[in-house]
Short mmCIF file of C-alpha atoms in Angstrom, two decimals:
data_model
loop_
_atom_site.label_atom_id
_atom_site.label_comp_id
_atom_site.label_asym_id
_atom_site.label_seq_id
_atom_site.Cartn_x
_atom_site.Cartn_y
_atom_site.Cartn_z
CA THR Q 58 0.06 0.00 0.19
CA LEU Q 59 1.27 3.30 -1.12
CA ILE Q 60 1.19 5.95 1.84
CA ILE Q 61 1.82 9.75 1.05
CA PHE Q 62 1.77 12.51 3.04
CA ARG Q 63 0.73 15.34 1.21
CA ILE Q 64 2.21 18.84 2.25
CA THR Q 65 -0.44 21.80 0.97
CA PRO Q 66 0.25 25.22 2.27
CA SER Q 67 -0.92 28.08 0.50
CA ASP Q 68 2.43 29.97 -0.10
CA GLU Q 69 3.14 29.63 -3.76
CA SER Q 70 6.85 29.40 -3.30
CA TYR Q 71 6.43 26.65 -0.74
CA LEU Q 72 4.44 24.60 -3.21
CA LEU Q 73 6.95 24.72 -5.76
CA THR Q 74 9.50 24.03 -3.51
CA GLY Q 75 7.67 21.31 -1.47
CA GLY Q 76 8.28 17.70 0.02
CA VAL Q 77 7.02 14.14 0.10
CA ILE Q 78 7.44 11.40 2.09
CA SER Q 79 6.50 7.86 0.55
CA ALA Q 80 6.39 4.58 1.76
CA PRO Q 81 8.38 1.96 0.80
CA ALA Q 82 7.81 0.64 -2.86
CA SER Q 83 5.66 -2.71 -3.08
CA SER Q 84 6.83 -6.05 -3.29
CA SER Q 85 3.83 -6.76 -6.35
CA LYS Q 86 4.97 -7.61 -9.85
CA LYS Q 87 5.70 -4.27 -11.92
CA TRP Q 88 4.05 -3.97 -15.18
CA ASP Q 89 6.12 -5.35 -18.30
CA SER Q 90 6.44 -2.42 -20.67
CA SER Q 91 6.57 -4.27 -23.88
CA LYS Q 92 2.99 -5.54 -23.18
CA CYS Q 93 1.82 -1.63 -21.87
CA ALA Q 94 0.13 0.95 -24.22
CA VAL Q 95 0.28 4.70 -24.72
CA ILE Q 96 -2.95 6.18 -26.43
CA ALA Q 97 -3.39 9.46 -27.80
CA LEU Q 98 -5.56 11.09 -30.22
CA ALA Q 99 -3.05 13.04 -32.20
CA ALA Q 100 -4.81 14.35 -35.41
CA GLY Q 101 -3.55 17.32 -37.37
CA TYR Q 102 -0.20 17.60 -35.48
CA SER Q 103 2.96 18.50 -37.52
CA LEU Q 104 6.44 16.37 -37.57
CA ASP Q 105 7.43 18.61 -34.75
CA ILE Q 106 5.04 17.33 -32.45
CA TYR Q 107 5.37 13.82 -32.82
CA GLN Q 108 9.17 14.14 -32.68
CA VAL Q 109 8.87 15.56 -29.00
CA PHE Q 110 6.15 13.21 -27.71
CA VAL Q 111 7.33 10.06 -29.24
CA GLY Q 112 11.05 10.70 -29.59
CA SER Q 113 10.97 11.40 -25.70
CA LEU Q 114 9.27 8.15 -24.98
CA ARG Q 115 11.13 5.90 -27.00
CA ALA Q 116 14.60 7.63 -25.76
CA THR Q 117 13.46 6.77 -22.38
CA GLY Q 118 13.83 2.91 -23.50
CA TYR Q 119 10.35 2.45 -23.48
CA ASN Q 120 9.55 -0.82 -26.05
CA GLY Q 121 5.58 -1.28 -25.41
CA HIS Q 122 2.94 -0.20 -27.70
CA ILE Q 123 2.28 3.50 -28.70
CA ILE Q 124 -1.36 3.81 -30.62
CA LEU Q 125 -2.14 7.27 -32.08
CA GLY Q 126 -5.14 8.56 -33.75
CA VAL Q 127 -3.98 10.68 -36.90
CA ALA Q 128 -5.67 12.39 -39.77
CA PRO Q 129 -6.16 11.11 -43.08
CA ASN Q 130 -3.94 13.64 -45.02
CA ILE Q 131 -1.03 13.15 -42.18
CA SER Q 132 2.40 14.71 -43.86
CA PRO Q 133 4.34 11.76 -45.61
CA ASP Q 134 7.26 12.76 -43.32
CA ALA Q 135 5.45 12.43 -40.18
CA GLN Q 136 3.35 9.17 -41.11
CA LYS Q 137 7.62 7.78 -42.05
CA TYR Q 138 8.61 9.14 -38.70
CA LEU Q 139 6.15 7.31 -36.67
CA GLU Q 140 6.35 3.97 -38.71
CA VAL Q 141 10.05 4.11 -38.14
CA ASN Q 142 9.26 4.55 -34.39
CA ASN Q 143 7.08 1.72 -34.24
CA VAL Q 144 4.02 3.83 -33.49
CA THR Q 145 0.72 2.03 -34.45
CA THR Q 146 -1.34 4.66 -35.91
CA LYS Q 147 -5.20 5.00 -36.45
CA THR Q 148 -6.54 7.17 -39.02
CA VAL Q 149 -9.48 9.36 -37.35
CA LYS Q 150 -12.00 10.83 -40.14
CA LEU Q 151 -14.19 13.47 -39.13
CA ALA Q 152 -17.90 13.08 -39.61
CA LYS Q 153 -19.66 15.26 -42.18
CA LYS Q 154 -22.37 16.37 -39.54
CA CYS Q 155 -22.34 15.88 -36.02
CA THR Q 156 -25.26 14.35 -34.29
CA TYR Q 157 -24.14 15.89 -31.17
CA TYR Q 158 -25.45 19.65 -30.84
CA ASN Q 159 -24.30 22.30 -27.86
CA TYR Q 160 -27.40 23.75 -27.45
CA THR Q 161 -30.98 25.23 -28.43
CA GLN Q 162 -30.77 28.51 -29.88
CA HIS Q 163 -33.21 31.22 -29.35
CA ASN Q 164 -35.06 30.37 -32.90
CA GLY Q 165 -35.51 27.07 -31.50
CA ASN Q 166 -32.97 25.33 -33.80
CA PRO Q 167 -29.91 23.54 -32.55
CA LEU Q 168 -26.34 25.04 -32.55
CA VAL Q 169 -24.07 22.34 -34.60
CA ASN Q 170 -20.64 23.63 -34.81
CA GLN Q 171 -18.43 20.63 -33.20
CA LYS Q 172 -16.14 18.27 -34.91
CA CYS Q 173 -16.85 15.09 -34.02
CA ALA Q 174 -15.29 11.74 -35.37
CA GLU Q 175 -17.22 9.92 -37.97
CA ALA Q 176 -17.15 6.36 -36.01
CA TYR Q 177 -18.80 8.62 -33.15
CA PRO Q 178 -20.76 11.40 -34.39
CA ASP Q 179 -22.73 11.72 -31.17
CA TYR Q 180 -20.01 12.83 -29.42
CA LYS Q 181 -18.14 16.15 -29.75
CA ILE Q 182 -14.38 15.13 -30.38
CA GLN Q 183 -13.03 15.76 -26.90
CA TRP Q 184 -15.49 12.89 -25.78
CA GLY Q 185 -15.05 10.94 -28.81
CA ARG Q 186 -11.33 10.31 -28.21
CA PHE Q 187 -12.33 8.03 -25.03
CA PRO Q 188 -14.52 5.67 -27.22
CA LEU Q 189 -12.02 5.46 -30.08
CA ALA Q 190 -9.26 4.84 -27.24
CA MET Q 191 -11.36 2.18 -26.13
CA ASP Q 192 -11.81 0.68 -29.80
CA TRP Q 193 -7.91 0.73 -30.16
CA LEU Q 194 -7.07 -1.20 -26.66
CA ASN Q 195 -9.52 -3.59 -27.35
CA GLU Q 196 -8.16 -4.38 -30.92
CA CYS Q 197 -4.84 -4.50 -29.30
CA LYS Q 198 -4.64 -8.19 -27.70
CA GLU Q 199 -0.91 -7.92 -26.73
CA CYS Q 200 -1.58 -4.86 -24.43
CA THR Q 201 -2.07 -6.94 -21.36
CA ASP Q 202 -0.25 -4.32 -18.74
CA GLY Q 203 -0.29 -0.72 -17.96
CA VAL Q 204 -2.21 1.45 -20.18
CA MET Q 205 -1.94 5.29 -20.31
CA LEU Q 206 -4.54 7.76 -22.21
CA THR Q 207 -2.71 11.06 -22.68
CA ASP Q 208 -2.65 14.19 -24.65
CA THR Q 209 0.04 14.65 -27.17
CA ARG Q 210 0.84 18.22 -28.03
CA ASP Q 211 1.73 19.56 -24.48
CA ALA Q 212 3.69 16.28 -23.04
CA TYR Q 213 6.90 14.67 -23.43
CA PHE Q 214 8.79 12.00 -21.55
CA GLN Q 215 11.76 11.59 -18.96
CA SER Q 216 11.68 8.14 -18.03
CA ASP Q 217 9.28 5.00 -18.69
CA PRO Q 218 6.26 6.12 -16.99
CA PHE Q 219 5.41 2.23 -16.46
CA GLN Q 220 8.22 1.57 -14.52
CA ALA Q 221 7.67 4.06 -12.22
CA VAL Q 222 4.50 2.41 -11.23
CA THR Q 223 5.76 0.37 -7.93
CA ASP Q 224 2.41 -1.34 -7.08
CA PRO Q 225 0.57 -2.24 -10.10
CA ALA Q 226 -2.16 -4.45 -8.66
CA ASN Q 227 -3.43 -1.49 -6.90
CA SER Q 228 -2.95 0.96 -9.63
CA LYS Q 229 -6.08 -0.25 -11.54
CA LEU Q 230 -6.94 3.47 -12.03
CA MET Q 231 -4.56 6.44 -11.36
CA LEU Q 232 -5.69 9.95 -11.64
CA PHE Q 233 -3.23 12.96 -11.15
CA GLU Q 234 -3.48 16.04 -9.55
CA GLU Q 235 -2.94 19.18 -10.02
CA ILE Q 236 -1.26 21.49 -7.72
CA PHE Q 237 -3.43 22.29 -4.76
CA PRO Q 238 -4.54 24.70 -3.21
CA ASN Q 239 -3.48 27.00 -6.18
CA VAL Q 240 -6.43 25.22 -8.55
CA THR Q 241 -9.14 23.24 -7.09
CA THR Q 242 -12.59 21.89 -8.11
CA GLU Q 243 -14.19 25.28 -7.66
CA HIS Q 244 -12.53 26.46 -10.81
CA TRP Q 245 -15.26 27.48 -13.37
CA LEU Q 246 -14.15 24.37 -15.72
CA THR Q 247 -15.21 22.05 -13.20
CA ASP Q 248 -17.75 24.13 -10.84
CA ILE Q 249 -20.05 25.70 -13.40
CA PRO Q 250 -20.68 22.78 -15.82
CA VAL Q 251 -21.28 20.09 -13.12
CA LYS Q 252 -23.48 22.70 -10.71
CA LEU Q 253 -25.73 23.13 -14.01
CA CYS Q 254 -25.79 19.69 -15.08
CA ARG Q 255 -25.76 17.81 -11.93
CA ASN Q 256 -26.74 20.21 -9.20
CA TYR Q 257 -23.58 19.10 -7.75
CA LYS Q 258 -21.03 21.20 -5.93
CA PHE Q 259 -17.44 20.03 -4.84
CA GLY Q 260 -16.07 22.42 -2.58
CA PRO Q 261 -12.32 23.35 -2.79
CA LYS Q 262 -10.64 19.97 -3.57
CA PRO Q 263 -7.70 19.05 -5.35
CA MET Q 264 -8.36 19.61 -9.16
CA ILE Q 265 -7.67 16.44 -11.23
CA CYS Q 266 -6.50 16.50 -14.95
CA SER Q 267 -8.54 14.50 -17.61
CA GLY Q 268 -5.47 14.80 -20.21
CA SER Q 269 -3.01 12.35 -18.85
CA THR Q 270 -4.73 8.82 -16.80
CA MET Q 271 -3.00 5.89 -16.28
CA GLY Q 272 -4.15 2.08 -15.24
CA SER Q 273 -4.22 -1.48 -16.42
CA ARG Q 274 -6.01 -2.51 -19.39
CA GLU Q 275 -8.79 -3.88 -17.09
CA GLY Q 276 -8.92 -0.34 -14.90
CA ILE Q 277 -9.06 2.05 -18.32
CA LEU Q 278 -11.45 0.06 -20.30
CA GLU Q 279 -13.73 0.35 -17.22
CA TYR Q 280 -12.93 4.04 -16.80
CA ILE Q 281 -13.90 4.90 -20.32
CA LYS Q 282 -17.15 2.90 -19.91
CA VAL Q 283 -17.90 4.96 -17.11
CA MET Q 284 -17.04 7.99 -18.89
CA VAL Q 285 -18.76 7.00 -22.27
CA GLU Q 286 -22.13 6.61 -19.91
CA GLU Q 287 -21.48 9.97 -18.61
CA PHE Q 288 -21.32 11.77 -22.01
CA ASP Q 289 -24.63 9.86 -22.46
CA TYR Q 290 -26.40 11.58 -20.14
CA TRP Q 291 -24.93 14.92 -20.57
CA LYS Q 292 -25.77 15.00 -24.14
CA ASP Q 293 -29.13 13.66 -23.73
CA HIS Q 294 -29.95 17.14 -21.28
CA LYS Q 295 -30.43 20.59 -22.25
CA GLU Q 296 -28.53 21.79 -19.17
CA CYS Q 297 -25.58 19.84 -19.90
CA ARG Q 298 -24.71 20.65 -23.58
CA SER Q 299 -22.43 23.29 -24.34
CA ASP Q 300 -19.54 24.06 -26.80
CA MET Q 301 -16.91 24.09 -24.03
CA VAL Q 302 -13.98 22.14 -24.92
CA GLY Q 303 -12.77 20.87 -21.51
CA ASP Q 304 -16.01 19.76 -20.18
CA ASP Q 305 -14.37 16.23 -20.41
CA GLN Q 306 -12.47 17.35 -17.33
CA SER Q 307 -15.61 18.45 -15.24
CA ILE Q 308 -17.43 14.90 -16.15
CA HIS Q 309 -14.00 13.47 -14.84
CA ASN Q 310 -13.51 15.04 -11.53
CA TYR Q 311 -17.49 14.76 -11.38
CA LEU Q 312 -16.94 10.86 -11.71
CA TYR Q 313 -14.23 10.47 -8.91
CA TYR Q 314 -15.81 12.87 -6.37
CA SER Q 315 -19.17 11.92 -6.53
CA GLY Q 316 -17.68 8.14 -6.20
CA ARG Q 317 -18.50 6.55 -9.88
CA LEU Q 318 -14.65 5.38 -10.05
CA PRO Q 319 -14.43 3.21 -6.94
CA ASN Q 320 -10.77 1.66 -8.26
CA ALA Q 321 -9.37 5.20 -8.86
CA VAL Q 322 -6.75 6.32 -6.70
CA ALA Q 323 -5.98 10.35 -6.97
CA ILE Q 324 -1.92 10.77 -7.04
CA PRO Q 325 -0.69 13.84 -4.93
CA HIS Q 326 0.80 16.52 -7.52
CA ARG Q 327 4.26 16.03 -7.98
CA THR Q 328 4.69 12.66 -6.98
CA GLY Q 329 3.71 10.20 -9.45
CA PRO Q 330 4.61 9.26 -13.22
CA ILE Q 331 2.77 12.18 -14.59
CA HIS Q 332 3.42 15.68 -13.38
CA VAL Q 333 0.95 18.01 -14.53
CA VAL Q 334 2.96 21.09 -14.49
CA GLY Q 335 0.66 23.67 -15.71
CA VAL Q 336 -0.11 25.99 -13.01
CA GLU Q 337 3.49 25.85 -12.06
CA ALA Q 338 5.09 26.81 -14.87
CA ASN Q 339 2.61 29.58 -15.52
CA ILE Q 340 3.56 30.93 -11.78
CA VAL Q 341 7.03 30.80 -13.18
CA PHE Q 342 6.71 32.20 -16.63
CA ARG Q 343 4.69 35.40 -15.43
CA GLU Q 344 6.93 35.83 -12.83
CA VAL Q 345 9.81 35.79 -14.77
CA ILE Q 346 8.21 38.36 -17.44
CA LYS Q 347 7.09 40.54 -14.46
CA GLN Q 348 10.82 40.63 -13.54
CA ALA Q 349 11.81 41.04 -17.45
CA LEU Q 350 9.57 44.12 -17.43
CA ALA Q 351 10.90 45.59 -14.24
CA ASN Q 352 14.25 45.43 -15.84
CA GLY Q 353 13.49 47.76 -18.61
CA HIS Q 354 13.00 44.77 -21.46
CA GLY Q 355 9.79 46.16 -22.88
CA LYS Q 356 6.96 48.86 -22.41
CA ASP Q 357 4.13 46.52 -21.09
CA LEU Q 358 3.76 42.73 -20.27
CA ASN Q 359 3.50 41.86 -23.74
CA GLU Q 360 6.66 43.16 -25.10
CA ALA Q 361 8.40 41.47 -21.85
CA GLU Q 362 6.86 38.49 -22.65
CA GLY Q 363 8.38 38.65 -25.99
CA TRP Q 364 11.50 39.56 -24.67
CA VAL Q 365 11.49 36.27 -22.33
CA ASN Q 366 10.68 33.91 -25.12
CA ALA Q 367 13.42 35.20 -27.07
CA ASN Q 368 15.93 35.56 -24.35
CA GLY Q 369 15.07 32.75 -22.12
CA PHE Q 370 14.48 32.53 -18.37
CA HIS Q 371 17.76 33.71 -17.27
CA GLY Q 372 17.29 37.12 -19.54
CA GLU Q 373 20.44 35.69 -21.87
CA ALA Q 374 20.88 32.98 -24.91
CA GLU Q 375 21.09 29.67 -23.02
CA GLU Q 376 23.86 28.12 -25.45
CA LYS Q 377 26.65 27.52 -23.31
CA ASN Q 378 24.81 26.31 -20.11
CA TRP Q 379 21.35 25.59 -22.14
CA ARG Q 380 20.76 22.64 -19.53
CA ASP Q 381 20.43 24.99 -16.40
CA TRP Q 382 17.46 26.70 -18.52
CA MET Q 383 15.43 28.09 -15.03
CA PRO Q 384 16.30 30.06 -12.05
CA SER Q 385 17.19 27.75 -9.11
CA LYS Q 386 14.91 29.44 -6.66
CA TYR Q 387 12.12 27.69 -8.10
CA ASN Q 388 14.02 24.29 -7.17
CA LEU Q 389 12.21 22.57 -10.19
CA ILE Q 390 14.34 21.56 -12.39
CA ASP Q 391 17.68 19.42 -12.08
CA PRO Q 392 20.59 21.92 -13.49
CA LYS Q 393 22.89 19.51 -14.69
CA THR Q 394 20.27 17.79 -17.03
CA GLY Q 395 17.38 20.52 -17.10
CA TYR Q 396 14.92 17.47 -16.34
CA VAL Q 397 11.70 18.30 -14.44
CA LEU Q 398 11.68 16.98 -11.09
CA ASN Q 399 8.83 15.31 -9.08
CA PHE Q 400 9.57 16.31 -5.15
CA ASP Q 401 12.00 13.10 -4.50
CA GLY Q 402 14.22 14.47 -6.67
CA LYS Q 403 13.59 12.33 -9.49
CA PRO Q 404 12.96 13.27 -13.03
CA SER Q 405 8.74 13.15 -13.59
CA PRO Q 406 8.55 10.53 -16.08
CA GLN Q 407 5.96 12.30 -18.00
CA VAL Q 408 5.77 16.06 -18.03
CA HIS Q 409 2.31 17.41 -19.07
CA GLN Q 410 0.91 21.23 -19.70
CA PHE Q 411 4.41 21.90 -20.47
CA ASP Q 412 3.79 24.52 -22.94
CA ARG Q 413 2.54 26.80 -19.92
CA PHE Q 414 6.43 27.57 -19.37
CA GLY Q 415 6.10 29.57 -22.98
CA MET Q 416 7.57 29.34 -26.21
CA THR Q 417 11.25 30.09 -24.43
CA PHE Q 418 10.77 26.71 -23.42
CA TYR Q 419 8.87 24.68 -26.14
CA ARG Q 420 11.24 26.46 -29.06
CA GLY Q 421 14.17 27.01 -27.05
CA THR Q 422 17.60 25.71 -26.62
CA TRP Q 423 17.12 23.29 -24.05
CA MET Q 424 14.15 21.41 -26.30
CA LYS Q 425 15.89 21.83 -29.57
CA ASN Q 426 18.89 20.16 -28.18
CA MET Q 427 17.19 17.56 -26.55
CA LEU Q 428 15.40 16.50 -29.51
CA LYS Q 429 18.99 15.88 -30.80
CA GLU Q 430 19.92 13.75 -28.11
CA TRP Q 431 16.43 11.62 -28.29
CA THR Q 432 16.83 11.42 -32.35
CA LYS Q 433 20.55 10.02 -31.42
CA LYS Q 434 19.39 7.59 -28.81
CA ASN Q 435 16.79 6.25 -30.86
CA MET Q 436 18.85 5.64 -34.18
#
């Protein structure tokens, strides 16, 4: 049994440098990565997105299944890259017309402006990715161990996430908390839709990210089944329908906190195989921008942001010491590697929502050099 003591004071600087105490690893049999699967809808992306996501994952030594939903018109270079890196691609065609609609307009006609998968026109694409993932997992008979459902555009890997799970027997469904109490379920993304649809009030509880979820094959299949059941309720009730892009997270949190996911374990922020870094990243990015403005780099915050994106967090080109890309006061990375860290000082296996660090990170020196290293490892 994993015992984790969460430390959650409200001070932001402490949250960024906090600690965690965990019990010794379980002796239960670990997952075999070759029998695991990383599954994502990744349609409409350019080659560089796949290089970061797939390249970083393969560079960890992960030799399991990667299953990605891609667009019918995926570029030849991207398709070739995925083939070389042993990625199973599933072509996702969009429906000519969605049967899901957002809500009824004043004239009595339904508003239909969503994208839906051809296979699941009853669900807007943000929901449709879940039954698609169920289909792809059911088709993979060799995917018998751990499974990760994840976003792709804003995620990369620093170690094999499945080998970071020390107790698979008690990890049927792992949900991952964002930084608490900086963001809670009182945020409008969860509070308003769930209150309108289900008349349910969360209170200030840790926000759980729906973009990356892990578990056993059976646990993930059961999770998707329950999610789809809830999608059906929401689409059939006018007070639940909306054009909101992120309401899968509203539903995700509602199901967990209302007890509909009995096998789920919520992993405290920055302690597990997935580190949802978005809020922390934004705190750091915005603080650096304010400091740049104070130092005279721009007339306003927009200009200062452009300066930071061009010059890095340290205020200068980082070619010489490119691994140490973040000021040490945030205690968020290893300056020797540039890896984002969990509280135990080890690299976070997956870093999710890294785009909140801004273009200075995503298009910057560290990522460019790491792409070269990942490519070399994967040759």
